[in-house]
Amino acid sequence: MKFAVIVFPGSNCDRDMYHAVKDELGEQADLVWYQEANLADYDAVLLPGGFSYGDYLRSGAIAATSPIVEQIRAAAEAGKPVLGVCNGFQILLETGLLPGAMLPNEKLKFMCHNETLIVENAETPFTLQYEEKEEILVPIAHGNGNYFCDEPTLERLRENKQIVFTYQTNPNGSAGDIAGIVNEQGNVLGMMPHPERAVDALLGTDDGLRLFQSILTYWREHYAINA
Amino acid sequence: MRKVKIHITLKEGVLDPQGKAVQHSLKSLEYNNVHDVRVGRYMEVLVDDKEDLEAEIDKMCDQLLANPVIENYSYTIEEAG
């Protein structure tokens, strides 16, 4: 399976993402510069964390206007798994591929520590290797992770089981304790916590590795067998 | 040329942690008459004049300058010196 890790000016978790896929998952990965990428050749698209364009205007807003976004949209429409972590999540929100927006953390602090997440939906391409309601330990590292959407949207997210991860103890004020959501089709996941930083027990937790293994399982079940 | 002065503010009902922090600071300076602070953004955009300029500014705001999920915008258009 071939993963594209999109690198924007200001991305800083791109190498962690690459390491997670290449070395821990053991699949193919390329770091692809946002201006040069041709995503047609890839099976999954990963948007890493960081501070694209220095978080100018709003986190992810400038990156969301770059031409690569049309390719990301096409990949999403083709049903390929698209994962945005942290700034990647913010970019997905700004493109409208996922609903809602990010506000500054309720207490205004940049927060960087492990959080216990609850797997709310274990049937997405990203969570097949988890149990529903399983508690997993994954680090967060953000200042703008306070997820906001209006009530009807929140209701819709709940009804469609689009809320994939919630925080056990809400660190940032997110609506509905939301840590990660998918689109209606289920193949685009945005999450603030960093699964790519939780892929080896040496890092304190390897609970994030199964997220990448889930993508691989999904891909094998849906594509590789038919190929 | 026209100078467009754009104000971007958080929608009512959207929490503004930054505004709250500023409000608390004003309170600590003993401005006890302050009840609320909302922090927004102000931009000046210099742009060629054209027909439908307002429609284009609306589009700029919706596409990029403001996030319609959480923000409102308003603007005035002036002659640029």
mmCIF file of C-alpha atoms in Angstrom, chain B residues 21-59:
data_model
loop_
_atom_site.group_PDB
_atom_site.id
_atom_site.type_symbol
_atom_site.label_atom_id
_atom_site.label_comp_id
_atom_site.label_asym_id
_atom_site.label_seq_id
_atom_site.Cartn_x
_atom_site.Cartn_y
_atom_site.Cartn_z
ATOM 1 C CA ALA B 21 -8.741 36.683 28.910
ATOM 2 C CA VAL B 22 -8.686 40.332 27.820
ATOM 3 C CA GLN B 23 -11.843 40.979 29.817
ATOM 4 C CA HIS B 24 -10.214 39.492 32.938
ATOM 5 C CA SER B 25 -7.151 41.666 32.404
ATOM 6 C CA LEU B 26 -9.310 44.780 32.155
ATOM 7 C CA LYS B 27 -10.982 43.695 35.357
ATOM 8 C CA SER B 28 -7.623 43.319 37.084
ATOM 9 C CA LEU B 29 -6.912 46.919 36.007
ATOM 10 C CA GLU B 30 -10.100 47.727 37.907
ATOM 11 C CA TYR B 31 -12.297 48.528 34.931
ATOM 12 C CA ASN B 32 -15.258 47.053 36.718
ATOM 13 C CA ASN B 33 -17.732 48.464 34.226
ATOM 14 C CA VAL B 34 -16.583 46.035 31.482
ATOM 15 C CA HIS B 35 -19.040 43.195 30.953
ATOM 16 C CA ASP B 36 -17.716 41.456 27.871
ATOM 17 C CA VAL B 37 -14.900 41.596 25.316
ATOM 18 C CA ARG B 38 -14.937 39.958 21.902
ATOM 19 C CA VAL B 39 -11.716 39.951 19.897
ATOM 20 C CA GLY B 40 -11.938 40.109 16.112
ATOM 21 C CA ARG B 41 -9.726 40.999 13.145
ATOM 22 C CA TYR B 42 -9.456 44.075 10.976
ATOM 23 C CA MET B 43 -8.058 44.117 7.459
ATOM 24 C CA GLU B 44 -7.484 46.748 4.810
ATOM 25 C CA VAL B 45 -7.544 45.473 1.262
ATOM 26 C CA LEU B 46 -6.487 47.689 -1.640
ATOM 27 C CA VAL B 47 -8.268 46.599 -4.764
ATOM 28 C CA ASP B 48 -8.997 47.808 -8.300
ATOM 29 C CA ASP B 49 -12.462 49.219 -8.598
ATOM 30 C CA LYS B 50 -14.933 47.357 -10.768
ATOM 31 C CA GLU B 51 -18.608 46.733 -11.187
ATOM 32 C CA ASP B 52 -19.884 44.176 -8.646
ATOM 33 C CA LEU B 53 -16.977 44.969 -6.343
ATOM 34 C CA GLU B 54 -19.183 44.175 -3.360
ATOM 35 C CA ALA B 55 -20.044 40.753 -4.726
ATOM 36 C CA GLU B 56 -16.351 40.048 -5.142
ATOM 37 C CA ILE B 57 -15.501 41.201 -1.613
ATOM 38 C CA ASP B 58 -18.293 38.963 -0.283
ATOM 39 C CA LYS B 59 -16.756 36.063 -2.152
#
